[in-house]
Coordinates of C-alpha atoms and ligand atoms in Angstrom, one line a residue:
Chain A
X1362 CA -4.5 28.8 -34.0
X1363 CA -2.6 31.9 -34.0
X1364 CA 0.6 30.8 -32.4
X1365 CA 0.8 27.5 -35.2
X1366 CA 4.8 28.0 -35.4
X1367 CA 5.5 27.3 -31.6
X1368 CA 5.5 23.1 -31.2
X1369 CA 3.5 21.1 -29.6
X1370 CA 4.3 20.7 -25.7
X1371 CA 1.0 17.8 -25.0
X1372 CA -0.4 15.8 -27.7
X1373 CA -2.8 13.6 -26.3
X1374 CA -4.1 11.0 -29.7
X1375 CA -7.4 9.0 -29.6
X1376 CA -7.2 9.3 -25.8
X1377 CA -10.7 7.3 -23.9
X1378 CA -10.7 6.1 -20.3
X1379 CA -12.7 4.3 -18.1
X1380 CA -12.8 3.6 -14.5
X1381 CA -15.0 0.4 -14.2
X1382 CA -16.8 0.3 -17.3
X1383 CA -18.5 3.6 -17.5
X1384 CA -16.3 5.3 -20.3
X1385 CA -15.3 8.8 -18.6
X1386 CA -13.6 10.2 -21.7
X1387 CA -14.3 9.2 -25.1
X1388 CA -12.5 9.9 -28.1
X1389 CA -10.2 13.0 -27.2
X1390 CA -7.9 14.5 -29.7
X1391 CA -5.7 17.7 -27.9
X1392 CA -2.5 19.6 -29.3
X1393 CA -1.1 22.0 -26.6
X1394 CA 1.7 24.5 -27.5
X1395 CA 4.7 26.4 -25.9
X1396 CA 3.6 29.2 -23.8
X1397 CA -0.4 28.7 -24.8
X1398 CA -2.5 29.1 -22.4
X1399 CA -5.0 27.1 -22.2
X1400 CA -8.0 26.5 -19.8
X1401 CA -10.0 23.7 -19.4
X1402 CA -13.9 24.0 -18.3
X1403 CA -17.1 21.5 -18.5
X1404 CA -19.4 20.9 -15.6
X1405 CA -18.5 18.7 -12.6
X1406 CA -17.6 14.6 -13.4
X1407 CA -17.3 15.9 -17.0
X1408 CA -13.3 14.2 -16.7
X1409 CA -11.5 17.2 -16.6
X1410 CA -9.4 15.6 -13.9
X1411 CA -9.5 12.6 -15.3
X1412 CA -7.8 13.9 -18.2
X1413 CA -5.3 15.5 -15.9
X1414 CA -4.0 13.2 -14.2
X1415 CA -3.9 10.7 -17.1
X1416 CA -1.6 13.5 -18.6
X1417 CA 0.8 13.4 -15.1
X1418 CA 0.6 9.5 -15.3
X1419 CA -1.6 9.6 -12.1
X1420 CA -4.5 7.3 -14.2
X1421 CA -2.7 4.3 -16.3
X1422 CA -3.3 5.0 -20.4
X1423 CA -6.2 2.6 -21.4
X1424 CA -6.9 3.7 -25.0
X1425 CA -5.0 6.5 -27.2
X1426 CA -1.8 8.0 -26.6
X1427 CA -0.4 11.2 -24.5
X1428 CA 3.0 12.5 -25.7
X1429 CA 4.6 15.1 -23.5
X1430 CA 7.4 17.6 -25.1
X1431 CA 7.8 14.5 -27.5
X1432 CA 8.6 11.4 -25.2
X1433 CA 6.2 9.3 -23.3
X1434 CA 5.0 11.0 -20.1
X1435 CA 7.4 8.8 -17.9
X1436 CA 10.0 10.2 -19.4
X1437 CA 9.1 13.8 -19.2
X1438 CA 6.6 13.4 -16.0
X1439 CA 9.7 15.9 -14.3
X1440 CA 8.6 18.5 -16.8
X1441 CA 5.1 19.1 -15.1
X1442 CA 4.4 21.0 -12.4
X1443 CA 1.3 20.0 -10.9
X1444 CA -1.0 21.8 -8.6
X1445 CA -3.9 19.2 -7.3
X1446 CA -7.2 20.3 -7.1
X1447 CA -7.5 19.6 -3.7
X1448 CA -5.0 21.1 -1.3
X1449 CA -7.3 21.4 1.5
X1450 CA -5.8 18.0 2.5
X1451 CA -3.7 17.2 5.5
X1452 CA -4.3 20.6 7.2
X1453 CA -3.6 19.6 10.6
X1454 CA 0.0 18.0 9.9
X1455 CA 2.9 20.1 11.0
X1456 CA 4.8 21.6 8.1
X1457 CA 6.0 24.6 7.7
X1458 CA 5.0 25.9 4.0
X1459 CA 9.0 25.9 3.0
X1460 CA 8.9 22.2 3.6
X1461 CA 6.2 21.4 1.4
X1462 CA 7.9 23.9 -1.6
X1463 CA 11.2 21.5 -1.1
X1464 CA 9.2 18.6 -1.2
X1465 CA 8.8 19.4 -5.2
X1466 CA 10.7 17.2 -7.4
X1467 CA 14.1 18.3 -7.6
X1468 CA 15.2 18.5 -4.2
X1469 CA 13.7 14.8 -3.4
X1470 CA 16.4 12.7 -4.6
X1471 CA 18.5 13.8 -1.4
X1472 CA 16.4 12.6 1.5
X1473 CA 18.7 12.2 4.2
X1474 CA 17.6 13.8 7.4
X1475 CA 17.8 17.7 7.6
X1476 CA 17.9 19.8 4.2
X1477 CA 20.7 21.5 2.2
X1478 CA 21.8 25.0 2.1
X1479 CA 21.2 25.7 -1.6
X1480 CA 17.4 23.7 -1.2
X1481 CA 16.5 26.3 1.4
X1482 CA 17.9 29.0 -0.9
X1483 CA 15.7 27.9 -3.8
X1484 CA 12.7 27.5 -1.9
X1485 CA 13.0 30.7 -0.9
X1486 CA 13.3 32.4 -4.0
X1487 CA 9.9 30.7 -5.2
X1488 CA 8.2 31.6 -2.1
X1489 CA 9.0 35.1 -3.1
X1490 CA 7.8 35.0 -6.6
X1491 CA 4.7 34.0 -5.5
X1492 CA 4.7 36.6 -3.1
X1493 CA 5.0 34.5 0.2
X1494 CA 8.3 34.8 1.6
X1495 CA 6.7 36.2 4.6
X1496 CA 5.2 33.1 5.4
X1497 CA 8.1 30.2 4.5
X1498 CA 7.9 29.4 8.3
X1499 CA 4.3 29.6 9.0
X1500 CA 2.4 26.1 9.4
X1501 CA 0.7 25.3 6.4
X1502 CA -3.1 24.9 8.0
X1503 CA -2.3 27.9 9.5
X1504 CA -2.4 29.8 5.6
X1505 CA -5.5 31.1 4.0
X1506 CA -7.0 29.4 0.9
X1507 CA -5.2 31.5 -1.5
X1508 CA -1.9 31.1 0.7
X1509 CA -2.1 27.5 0.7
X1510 CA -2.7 27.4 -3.2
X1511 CA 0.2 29.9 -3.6
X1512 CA 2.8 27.8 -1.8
X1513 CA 1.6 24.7 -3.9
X1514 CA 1.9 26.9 -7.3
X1515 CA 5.7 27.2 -5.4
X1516 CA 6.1 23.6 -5.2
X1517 CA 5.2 22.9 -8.6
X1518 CA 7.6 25.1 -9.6
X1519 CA 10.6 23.9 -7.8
X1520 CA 11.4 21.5 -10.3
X1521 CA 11.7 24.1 -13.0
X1522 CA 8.8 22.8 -14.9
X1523 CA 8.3 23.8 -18.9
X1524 CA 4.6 22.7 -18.3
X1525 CA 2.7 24.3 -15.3
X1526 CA -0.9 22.4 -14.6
X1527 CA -3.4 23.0 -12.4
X1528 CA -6.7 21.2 -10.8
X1529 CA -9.5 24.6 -10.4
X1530 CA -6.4 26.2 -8.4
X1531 CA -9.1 28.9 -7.0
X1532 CA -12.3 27.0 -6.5
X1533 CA -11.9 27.8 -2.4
X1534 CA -10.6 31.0 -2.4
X1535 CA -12.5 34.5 -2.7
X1536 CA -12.2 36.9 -5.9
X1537 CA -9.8 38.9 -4.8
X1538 CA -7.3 36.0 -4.2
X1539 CA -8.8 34.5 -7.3
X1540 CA -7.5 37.4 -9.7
X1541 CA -4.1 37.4 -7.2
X1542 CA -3.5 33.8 -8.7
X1543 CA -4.4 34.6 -12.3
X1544 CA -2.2 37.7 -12.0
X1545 CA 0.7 35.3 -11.1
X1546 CA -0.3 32.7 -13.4
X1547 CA -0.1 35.3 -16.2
X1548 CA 3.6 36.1 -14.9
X1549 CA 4.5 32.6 -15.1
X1550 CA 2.9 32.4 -19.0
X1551 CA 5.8 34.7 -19.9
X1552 CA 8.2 31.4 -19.7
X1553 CA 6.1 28.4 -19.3
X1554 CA 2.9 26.8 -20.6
X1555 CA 0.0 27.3 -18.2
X1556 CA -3.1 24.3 -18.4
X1557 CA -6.0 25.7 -16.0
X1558 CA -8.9 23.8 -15.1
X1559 CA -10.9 27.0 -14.0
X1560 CA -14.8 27.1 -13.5
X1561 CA -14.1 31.1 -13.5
X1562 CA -15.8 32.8 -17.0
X1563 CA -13.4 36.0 -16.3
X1564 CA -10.6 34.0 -16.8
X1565 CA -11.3 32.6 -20.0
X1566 CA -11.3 36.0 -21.2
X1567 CA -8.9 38.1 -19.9
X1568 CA -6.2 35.3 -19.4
X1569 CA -6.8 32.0 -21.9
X1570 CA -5.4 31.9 -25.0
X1571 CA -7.4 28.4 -25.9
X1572 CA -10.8 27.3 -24.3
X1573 CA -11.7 23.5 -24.3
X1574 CA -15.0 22.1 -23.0
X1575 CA -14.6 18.9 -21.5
X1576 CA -17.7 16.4 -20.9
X1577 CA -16.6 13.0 -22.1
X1578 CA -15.5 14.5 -25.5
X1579 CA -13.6 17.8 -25.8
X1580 CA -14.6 21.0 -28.2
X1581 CA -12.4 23.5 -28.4
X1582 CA -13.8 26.9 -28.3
X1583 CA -12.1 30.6 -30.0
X1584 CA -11.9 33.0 -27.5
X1585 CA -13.2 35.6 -29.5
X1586 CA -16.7 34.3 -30.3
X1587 CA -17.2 34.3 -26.4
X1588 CA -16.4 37.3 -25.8
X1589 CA -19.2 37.8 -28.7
X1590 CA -21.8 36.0 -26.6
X1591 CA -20.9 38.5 -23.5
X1592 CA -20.8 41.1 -25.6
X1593 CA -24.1 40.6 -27.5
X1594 CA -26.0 40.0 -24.7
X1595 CA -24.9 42.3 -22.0
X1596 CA -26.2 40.2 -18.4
X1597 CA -25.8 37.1 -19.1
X1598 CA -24.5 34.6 -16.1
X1599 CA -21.8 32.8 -15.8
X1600 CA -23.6 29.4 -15.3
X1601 CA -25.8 30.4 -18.6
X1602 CA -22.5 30.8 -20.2
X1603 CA -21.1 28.0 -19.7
X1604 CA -24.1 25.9 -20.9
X1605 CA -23.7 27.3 -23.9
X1606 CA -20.2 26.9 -24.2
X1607 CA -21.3 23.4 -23.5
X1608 CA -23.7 23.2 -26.4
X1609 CA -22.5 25.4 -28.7
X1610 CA -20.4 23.6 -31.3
X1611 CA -18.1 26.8 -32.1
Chain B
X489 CA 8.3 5.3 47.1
X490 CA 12.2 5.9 46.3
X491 CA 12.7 2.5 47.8
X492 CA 10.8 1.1 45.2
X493 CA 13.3 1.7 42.3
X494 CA 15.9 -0.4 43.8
X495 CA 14.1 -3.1 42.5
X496 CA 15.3 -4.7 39.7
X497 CA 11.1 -5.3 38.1
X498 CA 10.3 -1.3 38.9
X499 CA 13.9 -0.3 36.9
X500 CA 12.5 -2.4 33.9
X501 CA 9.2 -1.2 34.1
X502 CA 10.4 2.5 34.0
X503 CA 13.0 1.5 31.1
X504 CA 10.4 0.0 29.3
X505 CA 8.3 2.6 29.7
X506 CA 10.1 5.1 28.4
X507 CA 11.3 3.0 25.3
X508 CA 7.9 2.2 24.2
X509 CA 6.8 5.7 24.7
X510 CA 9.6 7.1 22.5
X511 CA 8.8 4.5 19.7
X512 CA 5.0 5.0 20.2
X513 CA 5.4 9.2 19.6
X514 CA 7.5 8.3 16.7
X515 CA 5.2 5.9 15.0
X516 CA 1.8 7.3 16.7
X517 CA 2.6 10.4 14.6
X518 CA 2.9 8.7 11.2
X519 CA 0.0 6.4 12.5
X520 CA -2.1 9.4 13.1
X521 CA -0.4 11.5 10.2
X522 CA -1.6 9.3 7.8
X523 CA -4.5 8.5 8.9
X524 CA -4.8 4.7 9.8
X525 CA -5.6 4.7 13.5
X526 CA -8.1 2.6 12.4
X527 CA -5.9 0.3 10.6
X528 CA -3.3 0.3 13.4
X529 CA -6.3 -0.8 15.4
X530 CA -6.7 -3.7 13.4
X531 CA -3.5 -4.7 13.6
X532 CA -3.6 -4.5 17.7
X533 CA -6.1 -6.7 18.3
X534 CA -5.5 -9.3 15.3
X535 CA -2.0 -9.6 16.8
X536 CA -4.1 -12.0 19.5
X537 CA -4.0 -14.4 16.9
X538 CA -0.1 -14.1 17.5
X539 CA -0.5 -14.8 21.1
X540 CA -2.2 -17.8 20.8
X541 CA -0.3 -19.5 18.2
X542 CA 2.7 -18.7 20.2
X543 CA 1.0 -19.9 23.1
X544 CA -0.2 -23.2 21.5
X545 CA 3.1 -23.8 19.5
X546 CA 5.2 -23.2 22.0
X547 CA 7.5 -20.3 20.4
X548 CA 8.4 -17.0 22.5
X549 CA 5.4 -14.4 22.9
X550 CA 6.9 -11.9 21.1
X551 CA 8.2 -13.9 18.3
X552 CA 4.9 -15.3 17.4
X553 CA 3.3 -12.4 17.9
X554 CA 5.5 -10.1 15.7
X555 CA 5.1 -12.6 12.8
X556 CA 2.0 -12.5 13.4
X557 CA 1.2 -8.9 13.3
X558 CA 3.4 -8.3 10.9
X559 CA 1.5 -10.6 8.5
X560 CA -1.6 -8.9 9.2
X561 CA 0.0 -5.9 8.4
X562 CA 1.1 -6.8 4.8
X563 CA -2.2 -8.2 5.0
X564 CA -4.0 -5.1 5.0
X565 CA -1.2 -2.9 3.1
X566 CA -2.1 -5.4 0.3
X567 CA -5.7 -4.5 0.6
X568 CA -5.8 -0.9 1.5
X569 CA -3.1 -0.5 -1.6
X570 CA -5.4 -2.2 -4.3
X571 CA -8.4 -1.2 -3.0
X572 CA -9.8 1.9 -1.8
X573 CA -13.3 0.6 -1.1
X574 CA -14.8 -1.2 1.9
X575 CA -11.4 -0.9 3.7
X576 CA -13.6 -0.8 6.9
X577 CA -14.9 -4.0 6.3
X578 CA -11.3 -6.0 6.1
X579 CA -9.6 -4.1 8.6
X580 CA -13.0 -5.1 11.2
X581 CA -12.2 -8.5 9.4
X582 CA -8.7 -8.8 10.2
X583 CA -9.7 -7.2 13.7
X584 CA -12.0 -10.3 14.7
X585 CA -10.8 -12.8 12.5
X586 CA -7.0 -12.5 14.6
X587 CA -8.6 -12.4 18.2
X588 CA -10.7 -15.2 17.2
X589 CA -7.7 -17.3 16.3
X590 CA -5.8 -16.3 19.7
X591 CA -8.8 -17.2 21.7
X592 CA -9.8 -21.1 20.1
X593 CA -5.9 -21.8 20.1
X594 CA -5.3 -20.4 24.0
X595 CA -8.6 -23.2 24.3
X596 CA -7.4 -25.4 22.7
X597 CA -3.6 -25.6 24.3
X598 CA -3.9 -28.2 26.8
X599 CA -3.8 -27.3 30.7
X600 CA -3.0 -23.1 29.9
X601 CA -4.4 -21.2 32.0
X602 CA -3.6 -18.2 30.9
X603 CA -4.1 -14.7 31.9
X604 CA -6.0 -13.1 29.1
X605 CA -6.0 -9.8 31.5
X606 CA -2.2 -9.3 31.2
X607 CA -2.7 -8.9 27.3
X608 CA -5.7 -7.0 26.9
X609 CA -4.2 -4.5 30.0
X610 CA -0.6 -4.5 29.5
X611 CA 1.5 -6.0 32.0
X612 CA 4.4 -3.7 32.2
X613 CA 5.5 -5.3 35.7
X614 CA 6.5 -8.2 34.3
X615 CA 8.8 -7.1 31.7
X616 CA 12.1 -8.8 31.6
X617 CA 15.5 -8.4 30.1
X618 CA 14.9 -9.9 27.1
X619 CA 12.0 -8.1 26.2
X620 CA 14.4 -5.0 27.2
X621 CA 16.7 -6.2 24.1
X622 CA 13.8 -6.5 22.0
X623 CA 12.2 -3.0 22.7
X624 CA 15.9 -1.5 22.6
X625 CA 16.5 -3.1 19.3
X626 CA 13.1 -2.0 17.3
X627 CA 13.9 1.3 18.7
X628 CA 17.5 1.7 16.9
X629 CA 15.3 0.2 13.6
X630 CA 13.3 2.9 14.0
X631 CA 15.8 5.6 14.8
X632 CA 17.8 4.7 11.6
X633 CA 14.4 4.5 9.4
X634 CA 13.5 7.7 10.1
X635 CA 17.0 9.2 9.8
X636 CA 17.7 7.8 6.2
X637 CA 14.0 8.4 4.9
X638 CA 12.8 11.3 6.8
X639 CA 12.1 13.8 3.8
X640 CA 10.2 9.9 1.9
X641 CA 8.2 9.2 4.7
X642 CA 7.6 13.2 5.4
X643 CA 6.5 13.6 1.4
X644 CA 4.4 10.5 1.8
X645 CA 2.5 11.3 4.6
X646 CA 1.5 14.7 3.7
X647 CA 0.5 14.5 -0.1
X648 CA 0.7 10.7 -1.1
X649 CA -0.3 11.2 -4.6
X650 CA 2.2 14.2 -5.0
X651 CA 4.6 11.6 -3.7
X652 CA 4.3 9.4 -6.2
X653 CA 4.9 12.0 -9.0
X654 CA 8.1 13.2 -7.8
X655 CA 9.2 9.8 -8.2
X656 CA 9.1 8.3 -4.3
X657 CA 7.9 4.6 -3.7
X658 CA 4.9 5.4 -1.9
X659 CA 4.0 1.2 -1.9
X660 CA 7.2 0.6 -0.2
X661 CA 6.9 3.4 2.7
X662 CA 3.2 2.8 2.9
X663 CA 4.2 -0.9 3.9
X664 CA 7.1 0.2 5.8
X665 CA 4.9 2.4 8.0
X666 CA 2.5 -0.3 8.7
X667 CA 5.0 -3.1 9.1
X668 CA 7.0 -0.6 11.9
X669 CA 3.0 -0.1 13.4
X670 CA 2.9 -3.6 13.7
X671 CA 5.9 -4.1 15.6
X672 CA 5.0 -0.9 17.4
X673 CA 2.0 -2.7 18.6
X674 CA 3.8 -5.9 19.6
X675 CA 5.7 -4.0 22.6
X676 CA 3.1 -1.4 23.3
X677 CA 0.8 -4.6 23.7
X678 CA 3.6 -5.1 27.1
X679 CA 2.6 -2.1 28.3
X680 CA -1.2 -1.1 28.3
X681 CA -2.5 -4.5 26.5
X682 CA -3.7 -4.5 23.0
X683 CA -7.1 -2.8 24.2
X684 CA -5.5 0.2 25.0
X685 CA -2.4 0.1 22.3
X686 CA -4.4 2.6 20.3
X687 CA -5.2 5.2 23.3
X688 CA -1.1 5.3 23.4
X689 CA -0.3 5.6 19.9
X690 CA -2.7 8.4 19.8
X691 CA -3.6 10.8 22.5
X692 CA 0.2 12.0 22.6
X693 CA -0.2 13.0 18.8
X694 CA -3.1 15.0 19.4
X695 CA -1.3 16.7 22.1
X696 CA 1.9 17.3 20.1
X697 CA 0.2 18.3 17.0
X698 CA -0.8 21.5 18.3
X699 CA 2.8 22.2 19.6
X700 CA 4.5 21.4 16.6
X701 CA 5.7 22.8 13.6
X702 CA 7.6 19.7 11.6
X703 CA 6.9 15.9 12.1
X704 CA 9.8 15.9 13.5
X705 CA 8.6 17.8 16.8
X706 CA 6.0 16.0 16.7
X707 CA 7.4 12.7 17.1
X708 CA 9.6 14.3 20.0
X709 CA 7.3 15.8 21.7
X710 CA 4.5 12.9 21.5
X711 CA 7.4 10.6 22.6
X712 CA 8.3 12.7 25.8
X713 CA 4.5 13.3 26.4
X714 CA 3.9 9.8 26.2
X715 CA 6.8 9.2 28.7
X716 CA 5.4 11.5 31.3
X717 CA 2.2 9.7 30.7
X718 CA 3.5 6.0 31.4
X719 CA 5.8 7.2 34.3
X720 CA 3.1 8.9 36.1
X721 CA 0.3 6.3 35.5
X722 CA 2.8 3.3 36.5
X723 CA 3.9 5.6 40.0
X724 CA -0.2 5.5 40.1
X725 CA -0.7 1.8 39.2
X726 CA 2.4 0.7 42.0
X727 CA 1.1 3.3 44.8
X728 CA -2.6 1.9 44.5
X729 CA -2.1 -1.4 43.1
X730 CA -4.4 -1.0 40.3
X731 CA -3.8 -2.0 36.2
X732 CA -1.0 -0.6 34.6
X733 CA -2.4 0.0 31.2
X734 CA -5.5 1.2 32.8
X735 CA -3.8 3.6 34.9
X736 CA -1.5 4.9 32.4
X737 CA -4.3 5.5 29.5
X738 CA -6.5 7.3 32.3
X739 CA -3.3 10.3 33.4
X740 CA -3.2 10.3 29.2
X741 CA -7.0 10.9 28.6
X742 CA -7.0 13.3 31.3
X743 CA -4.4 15.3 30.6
X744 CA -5.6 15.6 27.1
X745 CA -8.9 17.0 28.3
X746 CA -7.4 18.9 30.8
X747 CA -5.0 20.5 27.5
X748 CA -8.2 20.6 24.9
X749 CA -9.5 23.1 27.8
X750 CA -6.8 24.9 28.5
X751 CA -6.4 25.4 25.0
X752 CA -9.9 26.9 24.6
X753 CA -9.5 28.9 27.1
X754 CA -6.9 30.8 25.8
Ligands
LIG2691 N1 -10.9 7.2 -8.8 C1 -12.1 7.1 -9.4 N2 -12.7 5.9 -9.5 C2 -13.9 5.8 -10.1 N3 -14.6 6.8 -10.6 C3 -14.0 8.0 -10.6 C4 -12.8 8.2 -10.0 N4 -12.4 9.5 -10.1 C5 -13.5 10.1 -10.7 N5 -14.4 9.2 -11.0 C6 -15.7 9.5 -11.8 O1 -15.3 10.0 -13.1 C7 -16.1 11.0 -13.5 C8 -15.3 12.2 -13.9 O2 -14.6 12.7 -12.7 P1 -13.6 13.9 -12.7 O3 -12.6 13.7 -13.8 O4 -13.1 14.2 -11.4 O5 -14.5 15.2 -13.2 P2 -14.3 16.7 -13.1 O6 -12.9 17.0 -12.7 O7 -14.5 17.2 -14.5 O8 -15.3 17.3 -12.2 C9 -17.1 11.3 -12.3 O9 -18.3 10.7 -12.7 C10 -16.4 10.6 -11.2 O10 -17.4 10.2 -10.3
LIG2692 MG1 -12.1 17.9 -11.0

């Protein structure tokens, strides 16, 4: 680990969950630091959002322990900002995409009718660092794919998170958009610790700085020897690769 | 047809009209923005049980029936909270299991005759002062609900789970909506009958959803819509003589085919 003097922002101890009684997560042991960032990958109903949202308190803790910035995570839950992997939800209901920035955590304790000058003033200001502003007032089923997940990257931020964490933020949205996001995502890194659940090879190497495959038990993976394997062998695929990442024990 | 409004049952019909059209955008729009038409449903017809133990016991209509409904509500927030699975089943449970209960109690009360018709088709004709007060008084409920908790129930309703993060009781609006539904339900039950409660609650939303760009439009605009609605189909259902409810759902359903086309068109 390169960046060993920075301090631990997640440790997640001994951590195994079940739903019923098939055991979804077995086992996992996880240190995440200050400005790492790191990207989650393992094939679909491996638990990677399972493990997410046992990190944001979502899922109760069965077994194990999750510390967040060193307290509990209801203490420090206001510290993540969370982007769901699904935000294709809801797209019919009329709201305006500045509405659903202000609905993140800060600005909620105040929920009299009508909002406040300086709310408005915020949520502008993160429309426009992730390049929306133009779109504050458009309805939010109205947006693209990458729009939407934009606005909800806005959102998470407007508690002013130290933690940013996000469910496969581009799974619906086309390349273009997809590099778009990471491109932002990289921004945010300057300041903040970015946790990715990403399906997307090219973003494990031009953007992670830590790789963990995740399918019941995690195995952390060094950058470097995958960019070996794409080196080495010169077509590979990116469903190949990630069955080795799978296998490999690296 | 002017004549007509001097009297004093035509004045509360239109009053009531109007009232339970306003309360009916407000709550049809969470109803529909959160998806439990279904559940809302339920509650209409399971609210029967309500009528017959009023009926049997004695107590006012609406008081029996509002406890009633009210318990199925909690009823079904209790389920629908701790259980995501085979919600379908208990709300069809509580659905038939209420009705049932209205009908063998309405048998069993002894020399009732009573008119079934006026509660499965509304029977806005014969509302009175009191239920006036009661209709009024749910409507100020309402009006201060959704004033103190709009940004709550507006965080709820759109990302439940995101809800919960930032901290909001999403158990206590979740029951809040539904308890509001049930009372919703209660005076719409007046107006088109339980049958029909859900046609109200729901085509003005549909409508208003594509004009609207906050919930808060929404509710206002389903709320007038749904007041056109009732006014129109009771001028229909006086004129001709035919069912209110019936007559008021029909202008609804019409005009919101006659929208969906227009809307292609364009
Ligand atoms: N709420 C739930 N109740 C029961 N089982 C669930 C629930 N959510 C996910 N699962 C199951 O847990 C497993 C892991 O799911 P998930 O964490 O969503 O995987 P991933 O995000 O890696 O695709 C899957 O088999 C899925 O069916
Ligand atoms: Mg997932």
């Amino acid at each position: 680990m390169h960046k060993n003097k920075t301090r631990a922002v997640i440790e997640v101890k001994n951590l195994s969950f079940a739903y019923d009684k098939d055991l979804i997560l077995e086992d996992i042991n996880l240190m995440i630091f200050e400005k790492d960032f790191m990207v989650f990958i393992g094939p679909n109903g491996g638990g990677k959002s399972t493990l997410v949202k046992l990190m944001l308190g979502i899922n109760p803790l069965q077994k194990g322990s999750i510390t967040i910035l060193d307290k509990s995570i209801r203490k420090s839950i206001s510290q993540i900002g969370y982007v769901p992997q699904n935000t294709n939800i809801n797209l019919n209901f009329p709201i305006k995409a500045i509405e659903v920035v202000m609905m993140g955590k800060s600005s909620l304790r105040t929920s009299l009718f009508g909002y406040k000058k300086e709310e408005v003033h915020h949520a502008m200001e993160l429309l426009e660092k992730v390049g929306m502003q133009e779109f504050a007032n458009s309805k939010i089923g109205s947006l693209s794919g990458g729009q939407r997940q934009r606005v909800m990257i806005a959102r998470a931020l407007c508690a002013d998170p130290k933690i940013l964490l996000l469910d496969e933020p581009t799974s619906s949205i086309d390349t273009d958009g997809q590099k778009q996001i990471y491109e932002l995502l990289k921004e945010l890194n300057k300041e903040i610790t970015i946790i990715v659940v990403s399906h997307d090879i090219s973003v494990l190497l031009e953007y992670a700085s830590k790789v963990a495959h995740i399918n019941k038990k995690l195995s952390f993976h060094d950058i470097s020897s995958i960019k070996n394997i794409e080196t080495k062998s010169d077509h590979i695929c990116e469903v190949e690769l990630l069955e080795m990442l799978g296998k490999c024990k690296c | 047809m002017l004549e007509a409004l001097s009297y004093e049952f035509i004045q509360n019909a239109l009053i009531a009209g109007v009232l339970v059209s306003l309360i009916s955008g407000i709550i049809g729009s969470l109803i529909v923005a959160n998806r439990m038409v279904f559940l809302a449903g339920g509650i209409a017809h399971a609210a029967y049980g309500g009528i017959g133990i009023a009926i049997f016991t004695g107590i006012p209509i609406f008081l029996g029936t509002s406890l009633f409904a009210v318990a199925a509500a909690l009823f079904m927030a209790f389920i629908t909270i701790n259980q995501r699975e085979n919600i379908d089943v208990f709300i069809g449970l509580t659905w038939a299991v209420g009705m049932a209960i209205g009908i063998i109690l309405v048998d069993l009360t002894p020399g009732y005759n009573v008119d079934l018709l006026s509660y499965l088709f509304g029977s806005i004709l014969a509302v009175n002062r009191d239920d006036l007060y009661f209709m009024g008084s749910l409507f100020v409920v309402i009006l201060f609900v959704i004033t103190f908790w709009y940004r709550n129930i507006l965080a709820v309703s759109y990302d439940s789970e995101y809800a919960a993060l930032s901290g909001i009781n999403v158990k206590f609006f979740y029951t809040l909506i539904l308890i509001l539904s049930a009372l919703t339900v209660v005076i719409a039950i007046k107006v088109v009958g339980l049958i029909l409660v859900i046609a109200l609650l729901s085509i003005p939303v549909y409508i208003a959803q594509r004009l609207s760009s906050s919930l808060f439009s929404m509710m206002l605009i389903s709320g007038l819509i749904a007041s056109v609605f009732t006014t129109i189909g009771l001028w229909f259902s006086y004129s001709f003589n035919i069912t209110s409810g019936a007559s008021i759902i029909l202008v609804s359903a019409l005009s919101l085919m006659l929208f969906m086309l227009l809307s292609k068109l364009k």
